Amino acid sequence: MTVSRTICLGFLAVIGIGTILLMMPFATSSGTWDSPIVALFTATSAVCVTGLSVVDPGTHFSFWGQFFIALLAQIGGLGYMTTTTFLILLIGQKFNLRQKIAIQQSLDRPGMSGSNQIIRSIIATTLIFEITGIFLLMGAFVPKFGWNQGLWLAVFHSVNAWNNAGFSLFKDSLIQYQTSPLVVFTVTGLIIFGGIGYQVILETYMWIRDRIKKRQTKLVLSLDFKVATTTTIMLLIIGTVAFFIVELRNPETFAKFNIWDKFLLAWFQSVTPRTAGFNTIDIGKMTNAGLFITIAFMFIGASPGGTGGGMKITTLRVLTSCTKAILQGKEEVLLYERRIALPLILKAVGVLIGSIATVIFATILISFTDPEVSFIQILFEVVSAFATVGLSTGITGSITIGAKLILILTMYIGRVGVLLLMSAILGDPRQSHVRYPEENLLVG
């Protein structure tokens, strides 16, 4: 079995186990067996860290059902191979070559050295951020709901925020806390750091440590770090300004709030599409411009190596750098004085084409199964599913079973990755030693 098939089948196995657990009577608040489609949709959404739901998790599921959702989101956020590797380390077993290659591919690392230490560091980083988020959110939830319920709400939302899952136990997501700086900045902080990737967090820590200790040897920041941080900051600024402008006079979202609260709403809305799924405004009441900007941000997604989905911001930067090189008449693609290798450019193009094709195909299919739903709502739902975001205009629970199955498949494709899934289906590519003659072609 190829490495890509191992990873893809691993995610399917976790989804299957999660579906069975969520169907159990003790997982539902009614104490009865749950619908297979509801359990499958919820399990897929949790493992794929999406957050789309056909029911209200806070009322439909019991404590154990909610616990399973959080656990599945944790496994999905860490990744199947990371979780499996951690369990193998716990029982003291050693890795064979195939397992090492799978770890390398799942972590998107060029080499296999130090994988054990990397896994331990990822788990430690996850726990540090999630525990910090729990303590901060307890300050908002415990005074209102008491210690027991407040603690569980803090745990559930911290885990879902860090893993960019977006499930909430509140019926209106976080709308009731839309003007709470504590909740807004805690949740958005977890989303950003969870989605930016472990390598960026590690390099940030090392840079701060060297500054504090005033070491003579300066840390050379990687290209991944530079691209991830600058692109993330740029998108956050652009998103905040854009949402502030397009929703400023919308009476259903921003209009009734003061300037500071409007900033909080715009800031949260610029963070959550990449790719968390929480919302502090009614998404279905946004302007068409606001919905389209949200779709664009969802499609872009987070960083590779993080818990978010989407096309990834590194793919965006490679493609925009290609465009810049063409406009400047250059034959090399440069990023921060580094030349981008041709295989990486081809991979970025493949990710873009595969992502667009998946979104178009899923949108067309749902347009056939649910013709009464507007195009913008279908497109929004499909991009949200593919980019593992979880935002919705409110149609998830009312669409047909066929449309729900399409969204389930779309979430799965978005989580494992288009190229990885195609590799699993077609098998590992074989290198060809045949070189064909070159010829020009009119383009553009």
Short mmCIF file of C-alpha atoms in Angstrom, two decimals:
data_model
loop_
_atom_site.label_atom_id
_atom_site.label_comp_id
_atom_site.label_asym_id
_atom_site.label_seq_id
_atom_site.Cartn_x
_atom_site.Cartn_y
_atom_site.Cartn_z
CA MET A 1 0.00 0.00 0.00
CA THR A 2 1.32 3.44 -0.94
CA VAL A 3 1.94 6.15 1.67
CA SER A 4 -0.81 8.38 0.27
CA ARG A 5 -3.31 5.53 0.50
CA THR A 6 -2.27 4.88 4.10
CA ILE A 7 -3.02 8.48 5.05
CA CYS A 8 -6.31 8.64 3.12
CA LEU A 9 -7.55 5.32 4.50
CA GLY A 10 -6.44 6.39 7.98
CA PHE A 11 -8.73 9.42 7.84
CA LEU A 12 -11.58 7.24 6.56
CA ALA A 13 -11.05 4.82 9.46
CA VAL A 14 -11.21 7.64 12.03
CA ILE A 15 -14.37 9.01 10.36
CA GLY A 16 -15.94 5.53 10.45
CA ILE A 17 -15.17 5.05 14.14
CA GLY A 18 -16.45 8.54 14.91
CA THR A 19 -19.68 7.86 13.02
CA ILE A 20 -20.34 4.72 15.06
CA LEU A 21 -19.63 6.52 18.35
CA LEU A 22 -21.90 9.46 17.50
CA MET A 23 -24.74 7.12 16.53
CA MET A 24 -24.77 5.50 19.97
CA PRO A 25 -27.72 6.32 22.28
CA PHE A 26 -25.39 7.65 24.99
CA ALA A 27 -24.01 10.20 22.50
CA THR A 28 -27.38 11.90 21.91
CA SER A 29 -29.33 14.04 24.34
CA SER A 30 -32.51 12.07 23.53
CA GLY A 31 -30.88 8.76 24.49
CA THR A 32 -31.89 7.13 21.19
CA TRP A 33 -29.89 5.91 18.19
CA ASP A 34 -28.94 8.81 15.97
CA SER A 35 -29.49 9.07 12.21
CA PRO A 36 -26.56 7.58 10.25
CA ILE A 37 -26.40 10.61 7.94
CA VAL A 38 -26.28 13.02 10.90
CA ALA A 39 -23.57 10.98 12.62
CA LEU A 40 -21.56 10.58 9.39
CA PHE A 41 -21.82 14.26 8.52
CA THR A 42 -20.83 15.35 12.03
CA ALA A 43 -17.94 12.88 12.27
CA THR A 44 -16.59 13.90 8.86
CA SER A 45 -16.94 17.57 9.72
CA ALA A 46 -15.07 17.03 13.01
CA VAL A 47 -12.24 14.89 11.62
CA CYS A 48 -11.87 17.27 8.67
CA VAL A 49 -11.90 20.18 11.19
CA THR A 50 -14.70 21.88 9.26
CA GLY A 51 -17.45 22.72 11.74
CA LEU A 52 -20.42 22.41 9.39
CA SER A 53 -23.29 20.72 11.16
CA VAL A 54 -26.78 19.57 10.20
CA VAL A 55 -27.91 19.76 13.86
CA ASP A 56 -27.19 21.96 16.85
CA PRO A 57 -24.31 20.19 18.68
CA GLY A 58 -25.13 21.90 21.96
CA THR A 59 -28.64 20.44 22.19
CA HIS A 60 -28.60 17.40 19.90
CA PHE A 61 -25.63 15.64 21.50
CA SER A 62 -25.06 14.64 25.12
CA PHE A 63 -21.82 15.36 26.98
CA TRP A 64 -20.30 12.20 25.50
CA GLY A 65 -21.37 13.16 22.00
CA GLN A 66 -19.82 16.58 22.45
CA PHE A 67 -16.68 14.95 23.88
CA PHE A 68 -16.40 12.70 20.82
CA ILE A 69 -16.74 15.74 18.53
CA ALA A 70 -13.93 17.54 20.38
CA LEU A 71 -11.77 14.40 20.32
CA LEU A 72 -12.33 13.88 16.59
CA ALA A 73 -11.52 17.55 15.94
CA GLN A 74 -8.31 17.13 17.95
CA ILE A 75 -7.29 14.07 15.93
CA GLY A 76 -8.24 15.79 12.68
CA GLY A 77 -6.34 18.95 13.59
CA LEU A 78 -3.18 17.10 14.53
CA GLY A 79 -3.54 14.84 11.52
CA TYR A 80 -4.01 11.10 11.35
CA MET A 81 -0.28 10.35 11.06
CA THR A 82 0.71 12.74 13.85
CA THR A 83 -1.81 11.18 16.23
CA THR A 84 -0.82 7.64 15.24
CA THR A 85 2.86 8.47 15.63
CA PHE A 86 2.27 9.91 19.09
CA LEU A 87 0.45 6.74 20.16
CA ILE A 88 3.31 4.61 18.80
CA LEU A 89 5.78 6.71 20.78
CA LEU A 90 3.69 6.24 23.94
CA ILE A 91 3.86 2.45 23.75
CA GLY A 92 7.58 2.56 22.94
CA GLN A 93 7.55 1.02 19.46
CA LYS A 94 9.98 1.97 16.68
CA PHE A 95 9.06 3.14 13.18
CA ASN A 96 9.69 1.19 10.03
CA LEU A 97 10.70 2.93 6.80
CA ARG A 98 7.16 3.17 5.42
CA GLN A 99 5.91 4.82 8.63
CA LYS A 100 8.76 7.34 8.50
CA ILE A 101 7.93 8.22 4.90
CA ALA A 102 4.24 8.63 5.84
CA ILE A 103 5.17 10.96 8.70
CA GLN A 104 7.37 12.98 6.35
CA GLN A 105 4.56 13.34 3.81
CA SER A 106 1.86 14.16 6.36
CA LEU A 107 4.04 16.85 7.98
CA ASP A 108 5.12 18.15 4.55
CA ARG A 109 8.78 17.85 5.58
CA PRO A 110 11.64 17.40 3.08
CA GLY A 111 13.50 14.88 5.28
CA MET A 112 12.80 12.16 7.81
CA SER A 113 15.32 13.07 10.50
CA GLY A 114 14.04 14.20 13.88
CA SER A 115 10.43 13.15 13.26
CA ASN A 116 10.04 11.78 16.80
CA GLN A 117 11.10 15.05 18.38
CA ILE A 118 8.93 17.04 15.99
CA ILE A 119 5.85 15.01 16.96
CA ARG A 120 6.53 15.52 20.68
CA SER A 121 6.98 19.25 20.13
CA ILE A 122 3.74 19.50 18.15
CA ILE A 123 1.80 17.78 20.94
CA ALA A 124 3.43 20.01 23.59
CA THR A 125 2.69 23.18 21.59
CA THR A 126 -0.91 22.10 21.10
CA LEU A 127 -1.41 21.49 24.83
CA ILE A 128 0.20 24.81 25.80
CA PHE A 129 -2.03 26.86 23.51
CA GLU A 130 -5.22 24.93 24.25
CA ILE A 131 -4.73 25.10 28.04
CA THR A 132 -4.01 28.83 27.79
CA GLY A 133 -7.19 29.26 25.76
CA ILE A 134 -9.17 27.27 28.32
CA PHE A 135 -8.10 29.50 31.20
CA LEU A 136 -8.86 32.68 29.24
CA LEU A 137 -12.28 31.49 28.06
CA MET A 138 -13.19 30.39 31.58
CA GLY A 139 -13.12 34.09 32.48
CA ALA A 140 -16.04 34.62 30.09
CA PHE A 141 -17.99 31.38 30.53
CA VAL A 142 -17.67 30.46 34.24
CA PRO A 143 -19.32 33.64 35.66
CA LYS A 144 -22.35 33.07 33.43
CA PHE A 145 -22.69 29.27 33.40
CA GLY A 146 -21.00 28.11 36.61
CA TRP A 147 -17.84 26.06 37.11
CA ASN A 148 -18.88 22.71 35.59
CA GLN A 149 -20.60 23.95 32.46
CA GLY A 150 -18.29 26.95 32.11
CA LEU A 151 -15.19 24.75 32.23
CA TRP A 152 -16.56 22.35 29.61
CA LEU A 153 -17.57 25.24 27.34
CA ALA A 154 -14.04 26.66 27.66
CA VAL A 155 -12.44 23.28 26.89
CA PHE A 156 -14.70 22.57 23.91
CA HIS A 157 -14.30 25.99 22.30
CA SER A 158 -10.55 26.17 22.96
CA VAL A 159 -9.97 22.78 21.30
CA ASN A 160 -12.16 23.72 18.34
CA ALA A 161 -10.56 27.14 17.94
CA TRP A 162 -6.97 25.82 18.02
CA ASN A 163 -7.82 23.05 15.54
CA ASN A 164 -9.74 25.51 13.34
CA ALA A 165 -12.78 23.23 13.61
CA GLY A 166 -15.49 25.80 14.36
CA PHE A 167 -17.99 23.66 16.30
CA SER A 168 -19.78 25.63 19.00
CA LEU A 169 -22.12 24.53 21.78
CA PHE A 170 -24.05 27.79 21.45
CA LYS A 171 -26.92 27.78 18.99
CA ASP A 172 -25.78 31.12 17.53
CA SER A 173 -22.07 30.22 17.59
CA LEU A 174 -20.34 33.19 19.30
CA ILE A 175 -22.81 35.93 18.36
CA GLN A 176 -23.68 36.53 22.01
CA TYR A 177 -19.99 37.33 22.62
CA GLN A 178 -19.54 39.46 19.49
CA THR A 179 -18.48 42.54 21.49
CA SER A 180 -16.46 40.71 24.15
CA PRO A 181 -12.74 41.50 23.64
CA LEU A 182 -11.77 38.53 25.87
CA VAL A 183 -13.64 35.97 23.77
CA VAL A 184 -12.93 37.61 20.41
CA PHE A 185 -9.16 37.95 20.86
CA THR A 186 -8.76 34.59 22.62
CA VAL A 187 -10.60 32.68 19.90
CA THR A 188 -8.98 34.57 17.03
CA GLY A 189 -5.56 34.15 18.63
CA LEU A 190 -6.04 30.38 18.83
CA ILE A 191 -7.30 30.30 15.25
CA ILE A 192 -4.34 32.27 13.89
CA PHE A 193 -1.64 30.33 15.74
CA GLY A 194 -3.33 27.00 15.06
CA GLY A 195 -3.60 27.74 11.36
CA ILE A 196 -0.17 29.32 10.86
CA GLY A 197 1.71 26.07 11.45
CA TYR A 198 4.03 24.55 14.02
CA GLN A 199 7.24 25.53 12.24
CA VAL A 200 6.33 29.23 12.36
CA ILE A 201 5.52 29.01 16.08
CA LEU A 202 8.81 27.22 16.77
CA GLU A 203 10.86 29.77 14.85
CA THR A 204 9.03 32.61 16.62
CA TYR A 205 9.89 31.05 19.97
CA MET A 206 13.54 30.61 18.98
CA TRP A 207 13.75 34.19 17.71
CA ILE A 208 12.29 35.59 20.95
CA ARG A 209 14.57 33.35 23.01
CA ASP A 210 17.67 34.56 21.15
CA ARG A 211 16.58 38.17 21.60
CA ILE A 212 16.08 37.75 25.34
CA LYS A 213 19.39 35.94 25.84
CA LYS A 214 21.12 38.37 23.43
CA ARG A 215 22.93 35.63 21.56
CA GLN A 216 25.56 36.65 19.04
CA THR A 217 24.52 34.02 16.49
CA LYS A 218 21.38 35.27 14.76
CA LEU A 219 18.62 32.88 13.81
CA VAL A 220 18.16 32.63 10.05
CA LEU A 221 14.41 32.63 9.50
CA SER A 222 13.17 30.12 6.93
CA LEU A 223 11.31 31.01 3.75
CA ASP A 224 8.25 29.23 5.17
CA PHE A 225 8.30 31.58 8.17
CA LYS A 226 8.64 34.73 6.06
CA VAL A 227 5.90 33.74 3.63
CA ALA A 228 3.47 32.52 6.30
CA THR A 229 3.82 35.52 8.63
CA THR A 230 3.83 38.29 6.04
CA THR A 231 0.97 36.81 4.02
CA THR A 232 -1.10 36.15 7.15
CA ILE A 233 -0.61 39.71 8.43
CA MET A 234 -1.40 41.15 5.00
CA LEU A 235 -4.60 39.11 4.65
CA LEU A 236 -5.73 39.98 8.18
CA ILE A 237 -5.31 43.71 7.52
CA ILE A 238 -6.96 43.56 4.09
CA GLY A 239 -9.80 41.42 5.45
CA THR A 240 -10.51 43.66 8.43
CA VAL A 241 -10.62 46.79 6.25
CA ALA A 242 -12.69 45.09 3.54
CA PHE A 243 -15.33 43.68 5.89
CA PHE A 244 -15.50 46.98 7.78
CA ILE A 245 -16.24 48.84 4.55
CA VAL A 246 -18.72 46.45 2.88
CA GLU A 247 -20.73 45.74 6.05
CA LEU A 248 -20.50 49.24 7.57
CA ARG A 249 -24.04 50.27 6.70
CA ASN A 250 -25.65 46.83 6.78
CA PRO A 251 -28.41 47.07 9.46
CA GLU A 252 -28.36 43.29 9.92
CA THR A 253 -24.65 43.06 10.80
CA PHE A 254 -22.54 46.18 11.58
CA ALA A 255 -24.71 49.30 11.39
CA LYS A 256 -26.07 49.30 14.96
CA PHE A 257 -22.66 49.05 16.67
CA ASN A 258 -20.13 51.71 17.63
CA ILE A 259 -16.74 52.05 15.92
CA TRP A 260 -14.85 49.81 18.38
CA ASP A 261 -17.45 47.04 18.18
CA LYS A 262 -17.47 47.29 14.39
CA PHE A 263 -13.71 46.79 14.46
CA LEU A 264 -14.13 43.67 16.63
CA LEU A 265 -16.71 42.29 14.21
CA ALA A 266 -14.58 43.06 11.14
CA TRP A 267 -11.46 41.62 12.80
CA PHE A 268 -13.23 38.37 13.74
CA GLN A 269 -14.73 38.05 10.28
CA SER A 270 -11.30 38.48 8.66
CA VAL A 271 -9.84 35.69 10.85
CA THR A 272 -12.55 33.04 10.91
CA PRO A 273 -12.81 32.30 7.14
CA ARG A 274 -9.18 31.03 7.25
CA THR A 275 -10.37 28.51 8.35
CA ALA A 276 -12.20 28.29 11.65
CA GLY A 277 -15.96 28.46 11.16
CA PHE A 278 -16.98 30.42 14.25
CA ASN A 279 -19.09 33.50 13.58
CA THR A 280 -20.05 36.61 15.54
CA ILE A 281 -22.57 37.85 12.95
CA ASP A 282 -25.38 36.14 11.04
CA ILE A 283 -23.58 35.01 7.88
CA GLY A 284 -26.85 34.64 5.97
CA LYS A 285 -27.56 38.38 6.45
CA MET A 286 -24.25 39.63 5.06
CA THR A 287 -24.16 41.65 1.86
CA ASN A 288 -23.31 39.86 -1.37
CA ALA A 289 -19.97 41.66 -1.37
CA GLY A 290 -19.29 40.42 2.15
CA LEU A 291 -20.23 36.85 1.18
CA PHE A 292 -17.97 36.95 -1.88
CA ILE A 293 -15.01 38.28 0.13
CA THR A 294 -15.62 35.52 2.67
CA ILE A 295 -15.65 32.91 -0.13
CA ALA A 296 -12.31 34.25 -1.41
CA PHE A 297 -10.74 34.12 2.04
CA MET A 298 -12.09 30.62 2.66
CA PHE A 299 -10.65 29.39 -0.62
CA ILE A 300 -7.19 30.81 0.21
CA GLY A 301 -7.15 29.14 3.63
CA ALA A 302 -4.36 28.87 6.18
CA SER A 303 -0.70 27.77 6.17
CA PRO A 304 0.67 24.29 5.38
CA GLY A 305 1.53 22.37 8.54
CA GLY A 306 -1.25 24.10 10.49
CA THR A 307 -4.71 22.94 11.43
CA GLY A 308 -6.49 24.97 8.75
CA GLY A 309 -7.49 24.02 5.22
CA GLY A 310 -8.00 25.76 1.90
CA MET A 311 -5.64 26.23 -1.03
CA LYS A 312 -2.98 27.46 1.48
CA ILE A 313 -1.33 30.87 1.57
CA THR A 314 2.00 29.50 0.34
CA THR A 315 0.27 28.35 -2.84
CA LEU A 316 -1.13 31.87 -3.23
CA ARG A 317 2.31 33.45 -2.79
CA VAL A 318 3.99 31.10 -5.27
CA LEU A 319 1.32 31.80 -7.89
CA THR A 320 1.39 35.58 -7.36
CA SER A 321 5.21 35.47 -7.54
CA CYS A 322 4.88 33.62 -10.87
CA THR A 323 2.60 36.39 -12.13
CA LYS A 324 5.05 39.04 -10.92
CA ALA A 325 7.94 37.27 -12.68
CA ILE A 326 6.00 37.15 -15.97
CA LEU A 327 5.10 40.84 -15.76
CA GLN A 328 8.74 41.75 -15.08
CA GLY A 329 9.98 39.57 -17.93
CA LYS A 330 11.96 37.26 -15.65
CA GLU A 331 12.55 33.56 -16.24
CA GLU A 332 12.95 32.73 -12.55
CA VAL A 333 10.39 32.95 -9.77
CA LEU A 334 11.84 34.63 -6.70
CA LEU A 335 10.56 34.96 -3.12
CA TYR A 336 12.64 36.88 -0.58
CA GLU A 337 15.77 36.50 -2.70
CA ARG A 338 15.24 32.75 -3.03
CA ARG A 339 14.53 30.94 -6.29
CA ILE A 340 11.41 28.77 -6.29
CA ALA A 341 12.03 25.34 -7.79
CA LEU A 342 9.98 24.28 -10.84
CA PRO A 343 8.44 21.19 -9.10
CA LEU A 344 7.07 23.49 -6.39
CA ILE A 345 5.55 25.80 -9.00
CA LEU A 346 3.95 22.83 -10.76
CA LYS A 347 2.58 21.61 -7.43
CA ALA A 348 1.06 25.02 -6.71
CA VAL A 349 -0.60 25.07 -10.14
CA GLY A 350 -1.88 21.53 -9.56
CA VAL A 351 -3.35 22.49 -6.17
CA LEU A 352 -5.09 25.52 -7.70
CA ILE A 353 -6.58 23.61 -10.65
CA GLY A 354 -7.60 20.67 -8.47
CA SER A 355 -9.22 22.96 -5.90
CA ILE A 356 -11.15 24.93 -8.51
CA ALA A 357 -12.29 21.73 -10.23
CA THR A 358 -13.52 20.23 -6.95
CA VAL A 359 -15.48 23.36 -6.04
CA ILE A 360 -17.04 23.66 -9.51
CA PHE A 361 -18.00 19.99 -9.70
CA ALA A 362 -19.54 19.95 -6.19
CA THR A 363 -21.43 23.20 -6.85
CA ILE A 364 -22.91 21.83 -10.07
CA LEU A 365 -24.00 18.59 -8.39
CA ILE A 366 -25.72 20.38 -5.47
CA SER A 367 -27.38 22.75 -7.95
CA PHE A 368 -29.00 19.63 -9.46
CA THR A 369 -30.00 18.06 -6.12
CA ASP A 370 -31.25 21.33 -4.57
CA PRO A 371 -32.33 23.65 -7.42
CA GLU A 372 -34.36 25.84 -5.05
CA VAL A 373 -31.25 27.01 -3.18
CA SER A 374 -29.58 30.16 -4.55
CA PHE A 375 -26.25 29.87 -6.35
CA ILE A 376 -24.35 32.10 -3.91
CA GLN A 377 -25.52 29.96 -0.96
CA ILE A 378 -24.48 26.73 -2.69
CA LEU A 379 -21.10 28.13 -3.69
CA PHE A 380 -20.56 29.45 -0.17
CA GLU A 381 -21.41 26.08 1.36
CA VAL A 382 -19.18 24.14 -1.04
CA VAL A 383 -16.15 26.40 -0.57
CA SER A 384 -16.71 26.29 3.19
CA ALA A 385 -16.72 22.49 3.06
CA PHE A 386 -13.72 22.18 0.73
CA ALA A 387 -11.63 24.69 2.68
CA THR A 388 -12.71 22.99 5.96
CA VAL A 389 -14.05 26.29 7.29
CA GLY A 390 -17.53 25.55 8.61
CA LEU A 391 -19.21 28.90 7.98
CA SER A 392 -22.72 28.64 6.55
CA THR A 393 -25.52 30.87 5.38
CA GLY A 394 -27.89 28.56 7.25
CA ILE A 395 -28.78 25.94 4.62
CA THR A 396 -26.74 22.98 5.93
CA GLY A 397 -29.55 21.35 7.88
CA SER A 398 -32.24 21.84 5.22
CA ILE A 399 -30.50 20.55 2.08
CA THR A 400 -31.25 17.09 0.71
CA ILE A 401 -29.40 13.92 1.72
CA GLY A 402 -27.72 13.85 -1.69
CA ALA A 403 -26.33 17.36 -1.14
CA LYS A 404 -25.13 16.39 2.34
CA LEU A 405 -23.27 13.39 0.92
CA ILE A 406 -21.63 15.66 -1.66
CA LEU A 407 -20.53 18.02 1.13
CA ILE A 408 -19.18 15.05 3.11
CA LEU A 409 -17.03 14.01 0.15
CA THR A 410 -15.97 17.64 -0.42
CA MET A 411 -14.88 18.01 3.22
CA TYR A 412 -12.85 14.82 2.98
CA ILE A 413 -11.13 15.92 -0.24
CA GLY A 414 -10.36 19.29 1.29
CA ARG A 415 -8.81 17.75 4.40
CA VAL A 416 -6.57 15.10 2.83
CA GLY A 417 -5.69 17.34 -0.12
CA VAL A 418 -6.50 17.06 -3.81
CA LEU A 419 -3.04 15.95 -4.90
CA LEU A 420 -2.66 13.42 -2.09
CA LEU A 421 -6.05 11.89 -2.86
CA MET A 422 -5.24 11.64 -6.58
CA SER A 423 -1.92 10.02 -5.69
CA ALA A 424 -3.78 7.52 -3.51
CA ILE A 425 -6.19 6.67 -6.34
CA LEU A 426 -3.71 6.61 -9.23
CA GLY A 427 -0.64 5.41 -7.33
CA ASP A 428 2.72 7.11 -6.86
CA PRO A 429 3.94 8.90 -10.01
CA ARG A 430 6.71 7.28 -12.00
CA GLN A 431 9.57 9.37 -13.28
CA SER A 432 10.03 9.36 -17.04
CA HIS A 433 13.51 9.55 -18.58
CA VAL A 434 12.12 10.53 -21.98
CA ARG A 435 12.67 14.18 -22.93
CA TYR A 436 10.45 15.60 -25.64
CA PRO A 437 11.28 18.54 -27.96
CA GLU A 438 10.26 22.01 -26.81
CA GLU A 439 7.80 24.16 -28.75
CA ASN A 440 6.14 27.51 -28.15
CA LEU A 441 2.39 27.94 -27.58
CA LEU A 442 0.25 31.07 -27.59
CA VAL A 443 -0.98 31.76 -24.04
CA GLY A 444 -3.07 34.65 -22.73
#
